[in-house]
Structure formats: C-alpha cells, structure tokens
Amino acid sequence: MTNPAQTSTRPSLRRRLLLGLLGYVLLLSTAVTLHGLLVNEHAEQLVWQTLLTAELDHLEERQATDANYRWRDTRDMALYDSRQPSDIPTPLSSLAPGVHDGIRVDGQERVALVRDSAGSRKILTLDISALEERERDMTLTVVGSALTLLLVLGTFVAWGAARLVKPLTLIANQITDLQPEQHGQQIHIPADATSEIEIIGHALNDYLTRNNRFVERERLFIDMASHELRTPIAAISGAAELALKSDNTSSAAPFIKRIRSSTKDVQELIDLLLVLAKDPARLQGMQERTSLEALLQAVIQDHAHLTAHKDLSFQVDNFPATDILGPPAIVQAAIGNLLRNAIENSDRGTIRIQVEAPATVIITDPGHGMSEKEISEAYARIARGGGDRGGSGIGLDLIARLCEHLGWTLQLTTTGHGTTATLALKT
C-alpha cells in the first residue's frame, strides 16, 4: 500500500512551522540589528555635532574677546579658514555647511563641521580613524552575535516544531496504516497530544466505530440477501421448468416461459449485485479459468429465442481456443446482456459475434443502431452509475461498474446504422 505522505508534494506542517518561525526570527534579528546600528549612527552624529559645535563656539568667543588669539592645530583636531583657501584639503573644499562624517583626509578618516561666519567659512575637523575602527569591530561583533543568536534560536525552533507536530505525525501515520478489511481498528492518541489533536483523535475513533458497525450491517445484509433472494428465485425457476414439462401446460406455456426467462434475468442481476458488493481483492477466490468458446455458445443458445419474431440471424466466427479468468456466471451474464441489447436494437440482418486475442468479445448489430449522441449519453449514464435497464437484462451501467470491479474494458462504437460493443476480459 502506498503511503500518501511519501507521494504527496505538499509541504509538511513541521516544515511550514519551521520556515515560518525561522523567518520570524530572521526578520526580528535583522530588525534589532539594523535598529541598533541606526541608533548608534544617529547618536554618533549627535556627539560629533555637539563636540565640534562647542569647540568652534569656544574658538569664535575667544577670537571675539582676544584679537591676538590664534588657533593651533592638535594631533586630532584641525581648523581651516576660507580666507586661506590653499590650506584647505580638496575633500573639504566642496562641503556644505553642517556636520559631515567619514571624510578621508591624508589617509585619515575625519568628521568635519562647516560653518559660515563673519564673511568667511570655517571648517573644524576631528580625526576619528581609531573610533571608526572600533565601530567597525563593534558592528562585526553585533552581526556575529545576531547570527549566533539566529543559529541558536533556529535550533530551538526546529526542535520545538518537531516536538509540537510529533503527536499529529503519529496520528497521521496511524491513519495511513488503516486497512479497510480489518475491523476494530482505533487511533492511539499520544500522551503529549494537545487538546485539539485529542479532539481529532476521538472524532476519528468515533467514525471508525460507526463505520465498523455500518460495514458489519452491510455484510450481514449481503449474506442474508444472498440466501433469501436466491432461494425463492430458484424455487420459481424450478417450478417453471416442471410446469413446462407437464402435458397440461400448452396454453400457459408462453407465460411460463416468460416466468422462466424473467427468473433467469433476476438471478443474473442478483449474482452481479452480490459480486459488486464484494471487495475486488476478495473476488480472487471466485475467479475460475473457463473456456470462452463454451460460454459464448451457451449465451447464443440462451438468446436464440429472442430472434423468433425478427428477421435476424447470428454470424459466429471461428473462436480461437481462449481461456478467461473470472466468475463464469458473471461473464455469461455480461456477454448475454450485450447480445440481448444487440437483438433489441436491431430490426433485420445479421448480428456478428467474434473473438479477438487475447480475450476480447466483439458483438456487432446491423441497426437501427445508436447515434453518436446516444452513445455519448450512454457513457454519461455509465459514468454517473445510473441508467434504466428498461427490461433488457442487467444494463450497461451495471456492466460498466462490473468492468471497473473486475478490470475489464467496455467500449461502444457506431458502425453506420449499427453498434459495436467490445468487451475485453482478463486471461
């Protein structure tokens, strides 16, 4: 038996939970990391702006109170004035007023404050190379920590998802292992199952119990019907045979023959319905190897009387010696029904009966036949499992279901005014 879980292309619940939680953890870690970096960058800008603004304000205040005060560059801080443009490095010459970060000057990474004041532009710079290096190290540390956290959380998420769906997986595997021919099957609910899974398990067990009772009722009904229907039909058929052999039945003979024919049809219908009620796997015990030629000869002989009031004849091709595998009574009933339909759908001419290898029976009637529309409607009735037998045997719909049950193939085609029925049996 194929395991649906092995053939399904749908993602598992565990995989969806795992991917969903991992995606959430990844987005959360990314958001926290970016938020930290952006906050750090914004705080850094505020620090540079505050520091350089305070220093430049102090410079301008000293120059305003002391005309002889001169700025002296330090190792980390330098001041440039637009009144001496030759001293301004090229990367700083085109800066707009404000604070600018990450400017490389003479191999150093600097932050610059540009201010227009008293008819000149002053540029105060601070060497932040060491600080930027430490910032990059800190960024790598933060990213590494985030990745480590993501890995750890991912491991716990995978473990948690597996633990969460384990009870559901166990129940799914038990459902897959259910066998239709076994009775009394129940689903074991794991001890660590959630309340929702417990509800599902109890509902399945309740369904299995009710289904077992239903199957048992059907089995008892079929066994009872097999006896209660066959017994009176056999009695009626036997009584009709005895009545036909009696000398006092000349006036009632047509009616008794009709009774015998009807009881034979009902017997065939009962046999077919009982076969359809069985599981195909259990039909193996009913399979018999039978000569197809002998069955066809018996079918033709049984239906010859139906052509008595019609200008019809049978053309029987030479049958190859073919043995088929199946219930003989059911095979005979199916072929007999197709031959009966051919007789009832024909006015005059020849009904051709032939057999092709390996075990295909072909019955062709001369007309009036079935139109393409009628054949299409017949197939539609077969597909729906409906259709009226109309007093003509067991009906095409039941034959189609029988073919599906036993692995046969039935095909109807129109040939001018007539119809060809092709029944492929199993050898």
XYZ file of C-alpha atoms in Angstrom:
427
model
C 0.000 0.000 0.000
C 1.419 3.372 -0.998
C 1.921 5.821 1.815
C 0.250 9.132 0.855
C 2.760 11.013 2.979
C 5.544 9.651 0.782
C 3.894 10.618 -2.504
C 2.397 13.979 -1.556
C 4.052 17.095 -2.965
C 2.551 19.336 -0.283
C 4.896 20.711 2.385
C 4.571 19.181 5.835
C 3.163 21.081 8.811
C 6.521 20.730 10.565
C 8.292 22.335 7.616
C 5.800 25.198 7.453
C 6.104 25.862 11.176
C 9.894 25.686 10.974
C 10.134 28.019 7.988
C 7.607 30.420 9.484
C 9.338 30.637 12.860
C 12.794 30.843 11.283
C 11.559 33.633 9.044
C 10.165 35.446 12.055
C 13.431 35.034 13.996
C 15.445 36.195 10.974
C 13.287 39.287 10.469
C 13.360 40.076 14.190
C 17.150 39.684 14.402
C 17.642 41.796 11.283
C 15.312 44.497 12.601
C 17.024 44.610 16.010
C 20.495 44.721 14.430
C 19.568 47.457 11.957
C 17.820 49.408 14.684
C 20.933 49.214 16.868
C 23.203 50.315 14.037
C 20.918 53.200 13.059
C 20.578 54.370 16.656
C 24.337 54.159 17.089
C 24.911 56.152 13.901
C 22.402 58.788 14.935
C 23.927 59.038 18.416
C 27.376 59.326 16.857
C 26.224 62.210 14.657
C 24.815 63.999 17.714
C 28.091 63.525 19.597
C 30.188 64.903 16.715
C 27.847 67.816 16.211
C 27.813 68.683 19.918
C 31.569 68.310 20.347
C 32.594 70.267 17.253
C 29.941 72.951 17.743
C 31.083 73.549 21.313
C 34.716 73.721 20.214
C 34.006 76.101 17.331
C 31.776 78.294 19.545
C 34.596 78.486 22.082
C 37.032 79.457 19.310
C 34.825 82.249 17.973
C 34.212 83.515 21.517
C 37.948 83.686 22.229
C 38.619 85.463 18.927
C 35.880 87.971 19.705
C 37.387 88.838 23.116
C 41.043 88.480 22.199
C 42.167 89.868 18.840
C 45.592 88.255 19.227
C 44.229 84.726 19.858
C 45.332 82.193 17.258
C 44.106 78.618 16.838
C 46.699 75.896 16.991
C 46.006 72.505 15.419
C 46.352 69.456 17.651
C 47.181 65.900 16.723
C 43.487 65.046 16.244
C 41.820 68.393 15.524
C 42.495 70.906 12.717
C 40.885 74.199 11.690
C 40.689 75.552 8.121
C 39.578 79.052 7.025
C 38.315 80.033 3.577
C 40.436 83.172 3.765
C 43.371 80.823 3.235
C 41.977 78.526 0.535
C 45.329 76.967 -0.279
C 45.420 75.310 3.123
C 42.025 73.581 2.705
C 42.356 69.914 1.532
C 40.451 69.070 -1.598
C 37.937 66.660 0.115
C 36.876 69.525 2.422
C 36.682 72.365 -0.064
C 33.287 71.447 -1.534
C 31.440 70.620 1.690
C 28.218 72.438 2.516
C 27.577 73.900 5.987
C 26.847 71.240 8.598
C 28.433 68.100 10.040
C 29.997 65.579 7.653
C 31.182 62.141 8.716
C 33.533 59.622 7.101
C 35.703 62.035 5.077
C 39.187 60.782 4.264
C 41.894 63.401 4.506
C 45.560 62.426 4.096
C 44.779 58.798 4.871
C 42.793 59.654 7.955
C 39.044 59.333 8.453
C 37.690 62.605 9.775
C 34.467 64.303 10.804
C 34.074 67.962 9.768
C 31.901 70.859 10.962
C 31.437 73.534 8.272
C 30.144 76.969 9.349
C 29.845 80.300 7.561
C 30.707 83.097 9.983
C 31.797 86.780 9.683
C 32.202 86.637 5.918
C 34.332 83.506 5.904
C 33.831 79.724 6.063
C 35.438 77.838 8.873
C 35.986 74.051 8.777
C 36.790 72.273 12.021
C 37.858 68.608 11.607
C 38.480 65.784 14.038
C 40.423 62.596 13.362
C 38.130 59.653 14.148
C 40.115 56.838 12.485
C 40.598 54.949 15.741
C 36.970 55.395 16.708
C 35.735 54.218 13.285
C 37.948 51.159 13.548
C 36.441 50.346 16.918
C 32.977 50.998 15.483
C 33.604 48.510 12.674
C 34.776 45.952 15.204
C 31.659 46.589 17.241
C 29.485 46.202 14.139
C 31.095 42.859 13.332
C 30.544 41.812 16.934
C 26.888 42.791 16.792
C 26.357 41.000 13.453
C 28.191 37.935 14.713
C 26.115 37.920 17.874
C 22.934 38.229 15.805
C 23.959 35.302 13.582
C 24.859 33.217 16.607
C 21.536 34.056 18.205
C 19.775 33.194 14.954
C 21.531 29.818 14.833
C 20.690 29.041 18.453
C 17.085 30.148 18.101
C 16.804 28.222 14.816
C 17.953 25.060 16.568
C 15.418 25.535 19.348
C 12.698 26.373 16.798
C 13.427 23.193 14.823
C 13.329 21.127 18.000
C 10.151 22.829 19.186
C 8.397 22.424 15.812
C 9.296 18.735 15.689
C 8.040 18.239 19.242
C 4.870 20.201 18.509
C 3.842 18.226 15.406
C 5.064 14.819 16.601
C 1.659 13.764 18.020
C -0.068 14.848 14.810
C 2.525 12.960 12.741
C 1.968 9.810 14.804
C -1.793 10.051 14.250
C -1.288 10.672 10.515
C 0.912 7.564 10.256
C -1.717 5.513 12.088
C -4.401 6.737 9.676
C -2.167 5.755 6.740
C -1.779 2.256 8.164
C -5.553 1.670 8.489
C -6.706 -1.327 6.449
C -10.299 -1.397 5.120
C -10.624 -5.154 5.595
C -9.707 -5.056 9.298
C -12.320 -4.483 11.981
C -11.973 -2.895 15.381
C -9.192 -0.504 14.379
C -8.635 2.536 16.596
C -6.315 5.543 16.637
C -3.954 5.739 19.620
C -3.761 9.294 20.936
C -0.225 10.165 22.152
C 0.090 11.205 25.775
C 1.701 14.547 24.853
C -1.006 15.459 22.315
C -2.709 18.842 22.594
C -6.423 19.189 23.256
C -7.109 19.920 19.572
C -5.300 16.753 18.474
C -7.156 14.803 21.164
C -10.483 16.046 19.749
C -9.423 14.969 16.250
C -8.346 11.544 17.538
C -11.602 10.954 19.410
C -13.616 12.062 16.363
C -11.684 9.613 14.140
C -12.149 6.770 16.616
C -15.866 7.511 16.800
C -16.050 7.485 12.998
C -14.140 4.179 12.812
C -16.516 2.622 15.344
C -19.594 3.766 13.439
C -18.035 2.662 10.138
C -17.284 -0.799 11.578
C -20.913 -1.142 12.632
C -22.066 0.001 9.194
C -19.776 -2.461 7.391
C -20.952 -5.265 9.658
C -24.595 -4.420 8.924
C -23.842 -4.394 5.183
C -22.069 -7.750 5.417
C -24.980 -9.321 7.278
C -27.428 -7.834 4.770
C -25.481 -9.193 1.804
C -25.249 -12.641 3.383
C -28.963 -12.592 4.143
C -29.873 -11.286 0.685
C -27.718 -13.919 -0.957
C -29.797 -16.627 0.713
C -33.221 -15.011 0.950
C -33.266 -13.832 -2.692
C -31.687 -16.834 -4.366
C -33.873 -19.390 -2.623
C -37.292 -18.153 -3.870
C -35.914 -17.386 -7.328
C -34.541 -20.916 -7.569
C -37.910 -22.282 -6.437
C -39.788 -20.235 -9.043
C -37.343 -21.263 -11.772
C -37.654 -24.955 -10.803
C -41.424 -24.759 -10.742
C -41.456 -23.165 -14.184
C -39.243 -25.941 -15.563
C -41.548 -28.596 -14.118
C -44.599 -26.807 -15.481
C -43.135 -26.723 -18.976
C -42.532 -30.469 -18.834
C -46.144 -31.130 -17.864
C -48.627 -32.155 -20.583
C -51.281 -29.724 -19.322
C -49.406 -26.513 -19.906
C -49.852 -25.997 -23.649
C -51.978 -22.860 -23.268
C -49.879 -21.478 -20.429
C -46.527 -22.353 -21.957
C -45.770 -18.795 -23.250
C -46.448 -17.349 -19.826
C -44.386 -19.969 -18.058
C -41.525 -19.383 -20.481
C -41.764 -15.705 -19.701
C -41.591 -16.530 -15.982
C -38.535 -18.718 -16.553
C -36.835 -16.026 -18.616
C -37.578 -13.346 -16.018
C -36.324 -15.511 -13.155
C -33.107 -16.134 -15.089
C -32.662 -12.376 -15.577
C -33.297 -11.726 -11.892
C -30.856 -14.489 -10.940
C -28.199 -12.889 -13.133
C -28.911 -9.480 -11.609
C -28.653 -10.873 -8.071
C -25.371 -12.603 -8.876
C -23.950 -9.412 -10.377
C -25.049 -7.215 -7.473
C -23.558 -9.646 -4.996
C -20.291 -9.580 -6.928
C -20.281 -5.769 -6.941
C -20.911 -5.804 -3.184
C -17.659 -7.653 -2.585
C -14.252 -6.069 -2.310
C -12.266 -6.622 -5.571
C -9.442 -8.106 -3.510
C -11.829 -10.741 -2.113
C -13.004 -11.766 -5.600
C -9.801 -13.694 -6.207
C -11.393 -16.758 -4.606
C -14.257 -16.590 -7.117
C -12.010 -16.468 -10.169
C -12.178 -19.575 -12.347
C -10.430 -20.403 -15.580
C -13.189 -21.056 -18.097
C -13.384 -21.683 -21.830
C -14.641 -18.520 -23.530
C -15.890 -20.574 -26.511
C -18.148 -22.684 -24.304
C -19.570 -19.601 -22.591
C -20.311 -17.895 -25.913
C -22.054 -20.980 -27.309
C -24.222 -21.142 -24.187
C -25.044 -17.424 -24.413
C -26.033 -17.691 -28.100
C -28.221 -20.733 -27.411
C -29.953 -18.980 -24.484
C -30.790 -15.910 -26.567
C -31.700 -17.539 -29.865
C -35.422 -17.458 -28.996
C -35.355 -13.630 -28.911
C -34.905 -13.571 -32.707
C -38.008 -15.687 -33.358
C -40.189 -12.736 -34.401
C -37.436 -10.781 -36.143
C -35.609 -11.226 -39.424
C -32.303 -11.681 -37.577
C -29.568 -14.290 -37.693
C -26.262 -14.868 -35.944
C -22.909 -14.940 -37.734
C -20.477 -16.701 -35.426
C -16.821 -16.508 -36.421
C -14.476 -19.322 -35.566
C -13.467 -18.773 -31.959
C -9.839 -19.255 -31.018
C -9.296 -21.537 -28.057
C -9.233 -18.974 -25.274
C -9.452 -19.393 -21.531
C -10.549 -16.466 -19.396
C -10.243 -15.792 -15.682
C -13.414 -14.714 -13.887
C -16.711 -15.851 -12.346
C -18.323 -17.907 -15.168
C -21.911 -16.912 -14.337
C -20.994 -13.229 -14.286
C -19.062 -13.418 -17.566
C -22.007 -15.204 -19.183
C -24.458 -12.618 -17.835
C -22.368 -9.685 -19.106
C -21.945 -11.122 -22.612
C -25.608 -12.168 -22.658
C -26.704 -8.647 -21.836
C -24.646 -7.198 -24.695
C -26.123 -9.781 -27.077
C -29.645 -9.016 -25.810
C -29.084 -5.301 -26.446
C -27.879 -6.081 -29.965
C -31.045 -8.105 -30.645
C -33.392 -5.469 -29.206
C -31.671 -2.648 -31.132
C -31.866 -4.467 -34.493
C -34.751 -4.954 -36.896
C -33.314 -7.271 -39.505
C -29.975 -8.525 -40.736
C -27.073 -10.370 -39.161
C -25.567 -9.998 -35.709
C -21.873 -10.790 -35.886
C -20.114 -12.347 -32.913
C -16.330 -12.659 -32.929
C -13.416 -13.073 -30.553
C -10.033 -11.406 -30.856
C -6.904 -12.224 -28.921
C -6.207 -12.249 -26.112
C -9.828 -12.373 -24.826
C -11.950 -9.681 -26.482
C -15.580 -10.345 -27.410
C -16.982 -8.162 -30.222
C -20.716 -8.055 -30.948
C -21.846 -6.024 -33.973
C -25.537 -5.473 -34.733
C -26.901 -4.308 -38.131
C -29.095 -1.423 -36.942
C -31.076 0.693 -36.273
C -28.027 1.229 -34.081
C -27.093 4.074 -31.736
C -26.220 7.585 -32.820
C -23.125 9.392 -31.583
C -25.372 11.367 -29.231
C -26.964 8.192 -27.845
C -23.541 6.597 -27.305
C -22.385 9.772 -25.548
C -25.482 9.692 -23.329
C -24.874 6.001 -22.581
C -21.302 6.755 -21.491
C -22.609 9.635 -19.367
C -25.052 7.295 -17.627
C -22.263 4.788 -17.116
C -20.015 7.473 -15.590
C -22.816 8.559 -13.248
C -23.557 4.974 -12.305
C -27.198 5.450 -13.339
C -29.433 4.489 -16.197
C -32.549 2.422 -16.687
C -32.269 -1.202 -17.652
C -35.576 -0.880 -19.477
C -36.313 -4.571 -19.123
C -33.224 -5.559 -21.107
C -31.023 -7.533 -18.767
C -28.639 -6.100 -16.251
C -27.961 -2.826 -18.090
C -24.905 -1.092 -19.489
C -24.391 0.915 -16.311
C -24.018 -2.212 -14.196
C -21.783 -3.835 -16.805
C -19.562 -0.747 -16.712
C -19.314 -0.960 -12.913
C -18.608 -4.670 -13.242
C -15.795 -3.918 -15.703
C -14.277 -1.457 -13.254
C -14.629 -4.015 -10.453
C -13.012 -6.899 -12.360
C -10.554 -4.988 -14.523
C -12.445 -5.422 -17.796
C -12.917 -2.841 -20.557
C -16.174 -1.993 -22.355
C -16.303 0.180 -25.474
C -19.288 1.181 -27.636
C -18.880 2.482 -31.194
C -21.310 3.188 -34.003
C -20.854 1.497 -37.384
C -23.184 3.147 -39.862
C -26.656 2.106 -38.759
C -25.398 -0.437 -36.249
C -23.485 -0.532 -32.995
C -20.381 -2.459 -31.962
C -19.859 -3.492 -28.357
C -16.304 -4.549 -27.465
C -15.723 -6.312 -24.140
C -12.108 -7.054 -23.199
C -11.838 -9.723 -20.499
C -8.900 -10.906 -18.412
C -6.982 -14.047 -19.271
